[in-house]
Amino acid sequence: MSLTAKDKNTVKTFWGKISGKAEDIGCDALSRMLVVYPQTKTYFSHWKDLSPGSAPVRKHGKTVMTGIGEAVGKIDDLVGGLITLSELHAFQLRVDPANFKILSHNILVVLAGMFPNDFTPEVHVSMDKFLSALALALSEKYR
Amino acid sequence: MVEWTDQERTLIANIFANLDYEDIVKPDVSCHHSLCLRCLIVYPWTQRYFGGFGNLYNADAIMNNPMISAHGVKILHGLDRAVKNMDDIKNAYATLSELHSEKLHVDPDNFRLLSDCLSIVIASKMGYDFTPDLQAAWQKFLTVVVFALGRQYH
């Protein structure tokens, strides 16, 4: 299920529309993930406050969305372009890759809620494919 | 046995109270809320179950296909059964599960795909009102439904 030229264009265009709200999107998606999938909280036991919209959640949401923005720029070679990020996740953070899917779902939920008119079925499928490809690239260095 | 808090029961009942089934399935270009449309486009392999539904060649065709919209309403009414039997969804869905396994031959992974799509459509409709707590209750409910639907497969 690789990204077609149409998918890449759709993602880049949509990203152009939403990137201004990247921090809000990241904060909301992460907040939802921690509430709806409480097992994900195990990765953040070092944070003082895991409640929706808290300072550490907002800060980390921004970090995650910056990474995603980077990936949009490297959409023609996600595996090659995200080697450093993959090494980070594989060797330092050691996040179980199943969680990438969980966060992706929550990002899609937030996008649907914030941009109901722009998040058409066509945009939805391209974004879903992109986030899946991104997750795969992030898992590259795991083993 | 699934335990529901009072808050969860209220949240889920509220979603259904405010849900207009016709609205969720109607092929309205401007709001893109259509459930079936979204599922058949985002996960195109799900079209395999609708061979007898006529023209599904592209988004426009799916959008204007009345059989697809009617089917969407049927699915949502199926969820009614779960809301009315929240303390025993497993048994309430026994015959439906058998139907999907023995007669319709639907791969149960599709239930999960549809439920993900449904959450996204609800989010699109409700915007900021679809709070994290509401999403948690709703997804818990759908997880139970999906499990019950897959239970009679063998």
PDB file of C-alpha atoms in Angstrom:
ATOM      1  CA  MET A   1       0.000   0.000   0.000  1.00  0.00           C
ATOM      2  CA  SER A   2       2.626   2.539  -1.063  1.00  0.00           C
ATOM      3  CA  LEU A   3       1.980   6.237  -1.542  1.00  0.00           C
ATOM      4  CA  THR A   4       0.935   7.213  -5.050  1.00  0.00           C
ATOM      5  CA  ALA A   5       1.821  10.584  -6.552  1.00  0.00           C
ATOM      6  CA  LYS A   6      -1.778  11.596  -5.869  1.00  0.00           C
ATOM      7  CA  ASP A   7      -1.456  10.587  -2.189  1.00  0.00           C
ATOM      8  CA  LYS A   8       1.735  12.631  -1.825  1.00  0.00           C
ATOM      9  CA  ASN A   9       0.127  15.699  -3.371  1.00  0.00           C
ATOM     10  CA  THR A  10      -2.965  15.318  -1.233  1.00  0.00           C
ATOM     11  CA  VAL A  11      -0.865  15.044   1.927  1.00  0.00           C
ATOM     12  CA  LYS A  12       1.310  18.042   1.047  1.00  0.00           C
ATOM     13  CA  THR A  13      -1.709  20.195   0.182  1.00  0.00           C
ATOM     14  CA  PHE A  14      -3.615  19.221   3.306  1.00  0.00           C
ATOM     15  CA  TRP A  15      -0.526  19.756   5.466  1.00  0.00           C
ATOM     16  CA  GLY A  16      -0.254  23.249   4.023  1.00  0.00           C
ATOM     17  CA  LYS A  17      -3.772  23.946   5.287  1.00  0.00           C
ATOM     18  CA  ILE A  18      -3.326  22.523   8.770  1.00  0.00           C
ATOM     19  CA  SER A  19       0.313  23.165   9.693  1.00  0.00           C
ATOM     20  CA  GLY A  20      -0.588  26.460  11.329  1.00  0.00           C
ATOM     21  CA  LYS A  21      -2.528  24.496  13.932  1.00  0.00           C
ATOM     22  CA  ALA A  22       0.083  21.754  14.315  1.00  0.00           C
ATOM     23  CA  GLU A  23       0.674  22.409  18.007  1.00  0.00           C
ATOM     24  CA  ASP A  24      -3.043  22.250  18.830  1.00  0.00           C
ATOM     25  CA  ILE A  25      -3.445  19.098  16.761  1.00  0.00           C
ATOM     26  CA  GLY A  26      -0.509  17.411  18.485  1.00  0.00           C
ATOM     27  CA  CYS A  27      -1.705  18.420  21.938  1.00  0.00           C
ATOM     28  CA  ASP A  28      -5.260  17.194  21.314  1.00  0.00           C
ATOM     29  CA  ALA A  29      -4.157  13.918  19.681  1.00  0.00           C
ATOM     30  CA  LEU A  30      -1.749  13.088  22.498  1.00  0.00           C
ATOM     31  CA  SER A  31      -4.337  14.054  25.151  1.00  0.00           C
ATOM     32  CA  ARG A  32      -6.872  11.734  23.570  1.00  0.00           C
ATOM     33  CA  MET A  33      -4.359   8.912  23.271  1.00  0.00           C
ATOM     34  CA  LEU A  34      -3.543   9.073  26.986  1.00  0.00           C
ATOM     35  CA  VAL A  35      -7.249   9.059  27.938  1.00  0.00           C
ATOM     36  CA  VAL A  36      -8.639   6.584  25.400  1.00  0.00           C
ATOM     37  CA  TYR A  37      -5.662   4.181  25.491  1.00  0.00           C
ATOM     38  CA  PRO A  38      -4.437   4.403  29.090  1.00  0.00           C
ATOM     39  CA  GLN A  39      -1.722   1.798  28.482  1.00  0.00           C
ATOM     40  CA  THR A  40       0.170   4.512  26.560  1.00  0.00           C
ATOM     41  CA  LYS A  41       0.660   6.416  29.822  1.00  0.00           C
ATOM     42  CA  THR A  42       3.354   3.896  30.722  1.00  0.00           C
ATOM     43  CA  TYR A  43       5.767   5.798  28.476  1.00  0.00           C
ATOM     44  CA  PHE A  44       5.298   9.048  30.364  1.00  0.00           C
ATOM     45  CA  SER A  45       5.638   8.098  34.011  1.00  0.00           C
ATOM     46  CA  HIS A  46       8.286  10.823  34.323  1.00  0.00           C
ATOM     47  CA  TRP A  47       5.763  13.596  33.611  1.00  0.00           C
ATOM     48  CA  LYS A  48       4.117  15.403  36.504  1.00  0.00           C
ATOM     49  CA  ASP A  49       0.813  15.942  34.741  1.00  0.00           C
ATOM     50  CA  LEU A  50      -0.734  13.584  32.169  1.00  0.00           C
ATOM     51  CA  SER A  51      -4.115  15.289  31.987  1.00  0.00           C
ATOM     52  CA  PRO A  52      -5.484  16.526  28.643  1.00  0.00           C
ATOM     53  CA  GLY A  53      -3.890  19.781  27.553  1.00  0.00           C
ATOM     54  CA  SER A  54      -1.289  19.864  30.327  1.00  0.00           C
ATOM     55  CA  ALA A  55       2.069  21.571  29.749  1.00  0.00           C
ATOM     56  CA  PRO A  56       4.137  18.400  29.154  1.00  0.00           C
ATOM     57  CA  VAL A  57       1.411  17.034  26.859  1.00  0.00           C
ATOM     58  CA  ARG A  58       1.322  20.246  24.822  1.00  0.00           C
ATOM     59  CA  LYS A  59       5.098  20.408  24.573  1.00  0.00           C
ATOM     60  CA  HIS A  60       5.374  16.803  23.469  1.00  0.00           C
ATOM     61  CA  GLY A  61       2.482  17.158  21.031  1.00  0.00           C
ATOM     62  CA  LYS A  62       4.442  19.939  19.371  1.00  0.00           C
ATOM     63  CA  THR A  63       7.555  17.737  19.193  1.00  0.00           C
ATOM     64  CA  VAL A  64       5.599  14.932  17.556  1.00  0.00           C
ATOM     65  CA  MET A  65       3.944  17.218  14.997  1.00  0.00           C
ATOM     66  CA  THR A  66       7.306  18.790  14.132  1.00  0.00           C
ATOM     67  CA  GLY A  67       8.512  15.279  13.336  1.00  0.00           C
ATOM     68  CA  ILE A  68       5.465  14.678  11.173  1.00  0.00           C
ATOM     69  CA  GLY A  69       6.049  17.952   9.356  1.00  0.00           C
ATOM     70  CA  GLU A  70       9.599  16.812   8.684  1.00  0.00           C
ATOM     71  CA  ALA A  71       8.230  13.578   7.282  1.00  0.00           C
ATOM     72  CA  VAL A  72       5.919  15.476   4.909  1.00  0.00           C
ATOM     73  CA  GLY A  73       9.016  17.189   3.538  1.00  0.00           C
ATOM     74  CA  LYS A  74      10.701  13.819   3.060  1.00  0.00           C
ATOM     75  CA  ILE A  75       7.642  12.052   1.709  1.00  0.00           C
ATOM     76  CA  ASP A  76       9.538  10.747  -1.323  1.00  0.00           C
ATOM     77  CA  ASP A  77      11.891   8.718   0.875  1.00  0.00           C
ATOM     78  CA  LEU A  78      10.475   8.236   4.346  1.00  0.00           C
ATOM     79  CA  VAL A  79      12.719   5.329   5.307  1.00  0.00           C
ATOM     80  CA  GLY A  80      15.895   7.123   4.258  1.00  0.00           C
ATOM     81  CA  GLY A  81      14.791  10.490   5.550  1.00  0.00           C
ATOM     82  CA  LEU A  82      13.765   9.300   9.010  1.00  0.00           C
ATOM     83  CA  ILE A  83      16.740   7.079   9.902  1.00  0.00           C
ATOM     84  CA  THR A  84      17.782   9.253  12.844  1.00  0.00           C
ATOM     85  CA  LEU A  85      14.247   9.389  14.236  1.00  0.00           C
ATOM     86  CA  SER A  86      13.925   5.651  13.793  1.00  0.00           C
ATOM     87  CA  GLU A  87      17.163   5.070  15.701  1.00  0.00           C
ATOM     88  CA  LEU A  88      15.884   7.324  18.473  1.00  0.00           C
ATOM     89  CA  HIS A  89      12.632   5.359  18.799  1.00  0.00           C
ATOM     90  CA  ALA A  90      14.341   1.976  18.464  1.00  0.00           C
ATOM     91  CA  PHE A  91      17.325   2.341  20.744  1.00  0.00           C
ATOM     92  CA  GLN A  92      16.453   5.068  23.196  1.00  0.00           C
ATOM     93  CA  LEU A  93      12.705   5.463  23.495  1.00  0.00           C
ATOM     94  CA  ARG A  94      11.895   1.845  22.691  1.00  0.00           C
ATOM     95  CA  VAL A  95       8.250   2.580  22.030  1.00  0.00           C
ATOM     96  CA  ASP A  96       6.361  -0.559  21.015  1.00  0.00           C
ATOM     97  CA  PRO A  97       5.501   0.045  17.332  1.00  0.00           C
ATOM     98  CA  ALA A  98       1.860  -0.919  17.956  1.00  0.00           C
ATOM     99  CA  ASN A  99       1.519   2.484  19.568  1.00  0.00           C
ATOM    100  CA  PHE A 100       2.275   4.319  16.322  1.00  0.00           C
ATOM    101  CA  LYS A 101      -1.036   3.018  14.994  1.00  0.00           C
ATOM    102  CA  ILE A 102      -2.820   4.200  18.114  1.00  0.00           C
ATOM    103  CA  LEU A 103      -1.416   7.725  17.869  1.00  0.00           C
ATOM    104  CA  SER A 104      -2.164   7.804  14.115  1.00  0.00           C
ATOM    105  CA  HIS A 105      -5.818   6.989  14.796  1.00  0.00           C
ATOM    106  CA  ASN A 106      -6.059   9.804  17.314  1.00  0.00           C
ATOM    107  CA  ILE A 107      -4.426  12.252  14.911  1.00  0.00           C
ATOM    108  CA  LEU A 108      -7.065  11.314  12.310  1.00  0.00           C
ATOM    109  CA  VAL A 109      -9.872  11.788  14.875  1.00  0.00           C
ATOM    110  CA  VAL A 110      -8.537  15.273  15.697  1.00  0.00           C
ATOM    111  CA  LEU A 111      -8.171  16.210  12.022  1.00  0.00           C
ATOM    112  CA  ALA A 112     -11.769  15.094  11.373  1.00  0.00           C
ATOM    113  CA  GLY A 113     -13.002  17.179  14.282  1.00  0.00           C
ATOM    114  CA  MET A 114     -10.969  20.312  13.506  1.00  0.00           C
ATOM    115  CA  PHE A 115     -11.267  20.312   9.709  1.00  0.00           C
ATOM    116  CA  PRO A 116     -14.547  18.537   8.907  1.00  0.00           C
ATOM    117  CA  ASN A 117     -14.892  20.122   5.470  1.00  0.00           C
ATOM    118  CA  ASP A 118     -11.290  19.601   4.353  1.00  0.00           C
ATOM    119  CA  PHE A 119     -10.915  16.101   5.785  1.00  0.00           C
ATOM    120  CA  THR A 120     -12.739  14.461   2.899  1.00  0.00           C
ATOM    121  CA  PRO A 121     -12.684  10.675   2.363  1.00  0.00           C
ATOM    122  CA  GLU A 122      -9.944  11.197  -0.248  1.00  0.00           C
ATOM    123  CA  VAL A 123      -7.803  13.198   2.177  1.00  0.00           C
ATOM    124  CA  HIS A 124      -8.575  10.653   4.913  1.00  0.00           C
ATOM    125  CA  VAL A 125      -7.272   7.708   2.899  1.00  0.00           C
ATOM    126  CA  SER A 126      -4.097   9.541   1.817  1.00  0.00           C
ATOM    127  CA  MET A 127      -3.367  10.699   5.371  1.00  0.00           C
ATOM    128  CA  ASP A 128      -4.035   7.219   6.763  1.00  0.00           C
ATOM    129  CA  LYS A 129      -1.627   5.734   4.210  1.00  0.00           C
ATOM    130  CA  PHE A 130       0.969   8.418   4.949  1.00  0.00           C
ATOM    131  CA  LEU A 131       0.827   7.885   8.713  1.00  0.00           C
ATOM    132  CA  SER A 132       1.092   4.106   8.173  1.00  0.00           C
ATOM    133  CA  ALA A 133       4.131   4.592   5.922  1.00  0.00           C
ATOM    134  CA  LEU A 134       5.606   6.954   8.515  1.00  0.00           C
ATOM    135  CA  ALA A 135       5.079   4.350  11.254  1.00  0.00           C
ATOM    136  CA  LEU A 136       6.800   1.756   9.112  1.00  0.00           C
ATOM    137  CA  ALA A 137       9.765   4.069   8.518  1.00  0.00           C
ATOM    138  CA  LEU A 138       9.982   4.750  12.265  1.00  0.00           C
ATOM    139  CA  SER A 139      10.065   0.994  12.929  1.00  0.00           C
ATOM    140  CA  GLU A 140      12.882   0.442  10.413  1.00  0.00           C
ATOM    141  CA  LYS A 141      15.739   0.279  12.919  1.00  0.00           C
ATOM    142  CA  TYR A 142      13.988  -1.795  15.583  1.00  0.00           C
ATOM    143  CA  ARG A 143      15.457  -5.138  14.589  1.00  0.00           C
TER     144      ARG A 143
ATOM    145  CA  MET B   1     -18.858  -9.118  31.981  1.00  0.00           C
ATOM    146  CA  VAL B   2     -18.257  -5.512  30.958  1.00  0.00           C
ATOM    147  CA  GLU B   3     -18.488  -2.887  33.683  1.00  0.00           C
ATOM    148  CA  TRP B   4     -19.928   0.463  32.673  1.00  0.00           C
ATOM    149  CA  THR B   5     -19.723   3.511  34.904  1.00  0.00           C
ATOM    150  CA  ASP B   6     -22.781   5.749  35.128  1.00  0.00           C
ATOM    151  CA  GLN B   7     -20.860   8.406  33.279  1.00  0.00           C
ATOM    152  CA  GLU B   8     -20.085   6.049  30.417  1.00  0.00           C
ATOM    153  CA  ARG B   9     -23.735   4.999  30.110  1.00  0.00           C
ATOM    154  CA  THR B  10     -24.839   8.634  29.968  1.00  0.00           C
ATOM    155  CA  LEU B  11     -22.171   9.645  27.453  1.00  0.00           C
ATOM    156  CA  ILE B  12     -23.013   6.769  25.114  1.00  0.00           C
ATOM    157  CA  ALA B  13     -26.776   7.296  25.421  1.00  0.00           C
ATOM    158  CA  ASN B  14     -26.249  10.978  24.599  1.00  0.00           C
ATOM    159  CA  ILE B  15     -24.343  10.224  21.412  1.00  0.00           C
ATOM    160  CA  PHE B  16     -27.215   8.052  20.188  1.00  0.00           C
ATOM    161  CA  ALA B  17     -29.861  10.538  21.281  1.00  0.00           C
ATOM    162  CA  ASN B  18     -28.220  13.214  19.144  1.00  0.00           C
ATOM    163  CA  LEU B  19     -27.406  10.965  16.209  1.00  0.00           C
ATOM    164  CA  ASP B  20     -29.439  11.430  13.084  1.00  0.00           C
ATOM    165  CA  TYR B  21     -28.947   8.119  11.263  1.00  0.00           C
ATOM    166  CA  GLU B  22     -30.056   9.520   7.918  1.00  0.00           C
ATOM    167  CA  ASP B  23     -27.589  12.357   8.298  1.00  0.00           C
ATOM    168  CA  ILE B  24     -24.670  10.047   9.106  1.00  0.00           C
ATOM    169  CA  VAL B  25     -25.232   7.943   6.006  1.00  0.00           C
ATOM    170  CA  LYS B  26     -26.411  10.512   3.499  1.00  0.00           C
ATOM    171  CA  PRO B  27     -24.034  11.282   0.656  1.00  0.00           C
ATOM    172  CA  ASP B  28     -23.753  15.007   1.319  1.00  0.00           C
ATOM    173  CA  VAL B  29     -20.785  16.448  -0.561  1.00  0.00           C
ATOM    174  CA  SER B  30     -20.455  19.469   1.679  1.00  0.00           C
ATOM    175  CA  CYS B  31     -20.111  17.703   4.986  1.00  0.00           C
ATOM    176  CA  HIS B  32     -18.492  14.369   4.065  1.00  0.00           C
ATOM    177  CA  HIS B  33     -20.129  12.773   7.076  1.00  0.00           C
ATOM    178  CA  SER B  34     -21.246   9.698   5.228  1.00  0.00           C
ATOM    179  CA  LEU B  35     -20.131   6.608   7.098  1.00  0.00           C
ATOM    180  CA  CYS B  36     -20.370   3.944   4.416  1.00  0.00           C
ATOM    181  CA  LEU B  37     -18.855   6.203   1.806  1.00  0.00           C
ATOM    182  CA  ARG B  38     -15.872   6.845   4.021  1.00  0.00           C
ATOM    183  CA  CYS B  39     -15.293   3.183   4.869  1.00  0.00           C
ATOM    184  CA  LEU B  40     -15.576   1.998   1.260  1.00  0.00           C
ATOM    185  CA  ILE B  41     -13.110   4.674   0.115  1.00  0.00           C
ATOM    186  CA  VAL B  42     -10.592   4.578   2.954  1.00  0.00           C
ATOM    187  CA  TYR B  43     -10.527   0.768   3.048  1.00  0.00           C
ATOM    188  CA  PRO B  44     -11.434  -0.121  -0.529  1.00  0.00           C
ATOM    189  CA  TRP B  45     -11.094  -3.859   0.038  1.00  0.00           C
ATOM    190  CA  THR B  46     -14.308  -3.670   2.083  1.00  0.00           C
ATOM    191  CA  GLN B  47     -16.126  -3.274  -1.237  1.00  0.00           C
ATOM    192  CA  ARG B  48     -15.781  -7.019  -1.697  1.00  0.00           C
ATOM    193  CA  TYR B  49     -18.933  -7.522   0.370  1.00  0.00           C
ATOM    194  CA  PHE B  50     -21.062  -5.303  -1.816  1.00  0.00           C
ATOM    195  CA  GLY B  51     -20.777  -6.984  -5.199  1.00  0.00           C
ATOM    196  CA  GLY B  52     -24.555  -6.973  -5.553  1.00  0.00           C
ATOM    197  CA  PHE B  53     -24.897  -3.283  -4.800  1.00  0.00           C
ATOM    198  CA  GLY B  54     -24.304  -2.012  -8.298  1.00  0.00           C
ATOM    199  CA  ASN B  55     -21.899   0.758  -9.252  1.00  0.00           C
ATOM    200  CA  LEU B  56     -19.068   1.314  -6.747  1.00  0.00           C
ATOM    201  CA  TYR B  57     -16.365   2.315  -9.230  1.00  0.00           C
ATOM    202  CA  ASN B  58     -15.499   5.650  -7.679  1.00  0.00           C
ATOM    203  CA  ALA B  59     -16.356   8.013  -4.862  1.00  0.00           C
ATOM    204  CA  ASP B  60     -19.155   9.678  -6.829  1.00  0.00           C
ATOM    205  CA  ALA B  61     -20.758   6.360  -7.683  1.00  0.00           C
ATOM    206  CA  ILE B  62     -20.582   5.198  -4.066  1.00  0.00           C
ATOM    207  CA  MET B  63     -21.889   8.539  -2.848  1.00  0.00           C
ATOM    208  CA  ASN B  64     -24.982   8.317  -5.027  1.00  0.00           C
ATOM    209  CA  ASN B  65     -25.701   4.655  -4.470  1.00  0.00           C
ATOM    210  CA  PRO B  66     -28.970   4.385  -2.503  1.00  0.00           C
ATOM    211  CA  MET B  67     -28.340   0.751  -1.554  1.00  0.00           C
ATOM    212  CA  ILE B  68     -25.162   1.799   0.231  1.00  0.00           C
ATOM    213  CA  SER B  69     -26.931   4.535   2.211  1.00  0.00           C
ATOM    214  CA  ALA B  70     -29.728   2.140   3.152  1.00  0.00           C
ATOM    215  CA  HIS B  71     -27.151  -0.337   4.356  1.00  0.00           C
ATOM    216  CA  GLY B  72     -25.482   2.323   6.472  1.00  0.00           C
ATOM    217  CA  VAL B  73     -28.774   2.971   8.262  1.00  0.00           C
ATOM    218  CA  LYS B  74     -29.188  -0.784   8.827  1.00  0.00           C
ATOM    219  CA  ILE B  75     -25.762  -0.966  10.480  1.00  0.00           C
ATOM    220  CA  LEU B  76     -26.530   1.978  12.761  1.00  0.00           C
ATOM    221  CA  HIS B  77     -29.844   0.399  13.793  1.00  0.00           C
ATOM    222  CA  GLY B  78     -27.827  -2.701  14.609  1.00  0.00           C
ATOM    223  CA  LEU B  79     -25.863  -0.601  17.098  1.00  0.00           C
ATOM    224  CA  ASP B  80     -29.202   0.298  18.741  1.00  0.00           C
ATOM    225  CA  ARG B  81     -29.433  -3.281  19.910  1.00  0.00           C
ATOM    226  CA  ALA B  82     -26.178  -2.892  21.776  1.00  0.00           C
ATOM    227  CA  VAL B  83     -27.195   0.390  23.427  1.00  0.00           C
ATOM    228  CA  LYS B  84     -30.449  -1.199  24.607  1.00  0.00           C
ATOM    229  CA  ASN B  85     -28.606  -4.241  26.019  1.00  0.00           C
ATOM    230  CA  MET B  86     -25.446  -2.690  27.366  1.00  0.00           C
ATOM    231  CA  ASP B  87     -25.155  -5.175  30.197  1.00  0.00           C
ATOM    232  CA  ASP B  88     -25.247  -8.185  27.920  1.00  0.00           C
ATOM    233  CA  ILE B  89     -24.073  -7.176  24.467  1.00  0.00           C
ATOM    234  CA  LYS B  90     -22.419 -10.572  24.049  1.00  0.00           C
ATOM    235  CA  ASN B  91     -25.711 -12.459  24.048  1.00  0.00           C
ATOM    236  CA  ALA B  92     -27.726  -9.705  22.383  1.00  0.00           C
ATOM    237  CA  TYR B  93     -25.400 -10.065  19.396  1.00  0.00           C
ATOM    238  CA  ALA B  94     -25.207 -13.867  19.255  1.00  0.00           C
ATOM    239  CA  THR B  95     -27.522 -14.252  16.246  1.00  0.00           C
ATOM    240  CA  LEU B  96     -26.008 -11.233  14.479  1.00  0.00           C
ATOM    241  CA  SER B  97     -22.554 -12.730  14.940  1.00  0.00           C
ATOM    242  CA  GLU B  98     -23.684 -16.033  13.480  1.00  0.00           C
ATOM    243  CA  LEU B  99     -25.253 -14.187  10.560  1.00  0.00           C
ATOM    244  CA  HIS B 100     -22.000 -12.343   9.766  1.00  0.00           C
ATOM    245  CA  SER B 101     -19.969 -15.540  10.044  1.00  0.00           C
ATOM    246  CA  GLU B 102     -22.153 -18.223   8.477  1.00  0.00           C
ATOM    247  CA  LYS B 103     -24.211 -16.318   5.958  1.00  0.00           C
ATOM    248  CA  LEU B 104     -22.390 -13.076   5.115  1.00  0.00           C
ATOM    249  CA  HIS B 105     -18.841 -14.467   5.514  1.00  0.00           C
ATOM    250  CA  VAL B 106     -17.433 -11.131   6.656  1.00  0.00           C
ATOM    251  CA  ASP B 107     -13.826 -11.107   7.905  1.00  0.00           C
ATOM    252  CA  PRO B 108     -14.220  -9.848  11.488  1.00  0.00           C
ATOM    253  CA  ASP B 109     -11.299  -7.464  11.045  1.00  0.00           C
ATOM    254  CA  ASN B 110     -13.720  -5.364   9.008  1.00  0.00           C
ATOM    255  CA  PHE B 111     -15.762  -4.641  12.151  1.00  0.00           C
ATOM    256  CA  ARG B 112     -12.722  -2.889  13.595  1.00  0.00           C
ATOM    257  CA  LEU B 113     -12.192  -0.894  10.388  1.00  0.00           C
ATOM    258  CA  LEU B 114     -15.819   0.219  10.343  1.00  0.00           C
ATOM    259  CA  SER B 115     -15.703   1.165  14.014  1.00  0.00           C
ATOM    260  CA  ASP B 116     -12.559   3.292  13.452  1.00  0.00           C
ATOM    261  CA  CYS B 117     -14.324   5.018  10.567  1.00  0.00           C
ATOM    262  CA  LEU B 118     -17.433   5.568  12.668  1.00  0.00           C
ATOM    263  CA  SER B 119     -15.390   7.264  15.414  1.00  0.00           C
ATOM    264  CA  ILE B 120     -13.845   9.560  12.825  1.00  0.00           C
ATOM    265  CA  VAL B 121     -17.240  10.403  11.284  1.00  0.00           C
ATOM    266  CA  ILE B 122     -18.682  11.164  14.743  1.00  0.00           C
ATOM    267  CA  ALA B 123     -15.651  13.381  15.474  1.00  0.00           C
ATOM    268  CA  SER B 124     -16.202  15.183  12.198  1.00  0.00           C
ATOM    269  CA  LYS B 125     -19.849  15.775  13.080  1.00  0.00           C
ATOM    270  CA  MET B 126     -19.369  16.790  16.702  1.00  0.00           C
ATOM    271  CA  GLY B 127     -16.118  18.751  16.496  1.00  0.00           C
ATOM    272  CA  TYR B 128     -14.915  19.902  19.909  1.00  0.00           C
ATOM    273  CA  ASP B 129     -17.976  18.318  21.588  1.00  0.00           C
ATOM    274  CA  PHE B 130     -16.348  14.945  20.922  1.00  0.00           C
ATOM    275  CA  THR B 131     -14.182  15.283  24.027  1.00  0.00           C
ATOM    276  CA  PRO B 132     -11.456  12.791  25.002  1.00  0.00           C
ATOM    277  CA  ASP B 133     -13.772  11.336  27.694  1.00  0.00           C
ATOM    278  CA  LEU B 134     -16.591  10.929  25.195  1.00  0.00           C
ATOM    279  CA  GLN B 135     -14.198   9.327  22.701  1.00  0.00           C
ATOM    280  CA  ALA B 136     -13.010   6.905  25.420  1.00  0.00           C
ATOM    281  CA  ALA B 137     -16.558   5.806  26.318  1.00  0.00           C
ATOM    282  CA  TRP B 138     -17.580   5.566  22.667  1.00  0.00           C
ATOM    283  CA  GLN B 139     -14.540   3.513  21.646  1.00  0.00           C
ATOM    284  CA  LYS B 140     -14.965   1.221  24.661  1.00  0.00           C
ATOM    285  CA  PHE B 141     -18.562   0.633  23.558  1.00  0.00           C
ATOM    286  CA  LEU B 142     -17.487  -0.100  19.971  1.00  0.00           C
ATOM    287  CA  THR B 143     -14.747  -2.471  21.173  1.00  0.00           C
ATOM    288  CA  VAL B 144     -17.362  -4.498  23.059  1.00  0.00           C
ATOM    289  CA  VAL B 145     -19.661  -4.517  20.015  1.00  0.00           C
ATOM    290  CA  VAL B 146     -16.829  -5.628  17.712  1.00  0.00           C
ATOM    291  CA  PHE B 147     -15.865  -8.414  20.105  1.00  0.00           C
ATOM    292  CA  ALA B 148     -19.480  -9.607  20.390  1.00  0.00           C
ATOM    293  CA  LEU B 149     -19.887  -9.623  16.614  1.00  0.00           C
ATOM    294  CA  GLY B 150     -16.805 -11.785  16.215  1.00  0.00           C
ATOM    295  CA  ARG B 151     -17.660 -14.192  18.988  1.00  0.00           C
ATOM    296  CA  GLN B 152     -19.630 -16.844  17.080  1.00  0.00           C
ATOM    297  CA  TYR B 153     -16.992 -17.302  14.380  1.00  0.00           C
ATOM    298  CA  HIS B 154     -15.396 -20.715  14.351  1.00  0.00           C
TER     299      HIS B 154
END
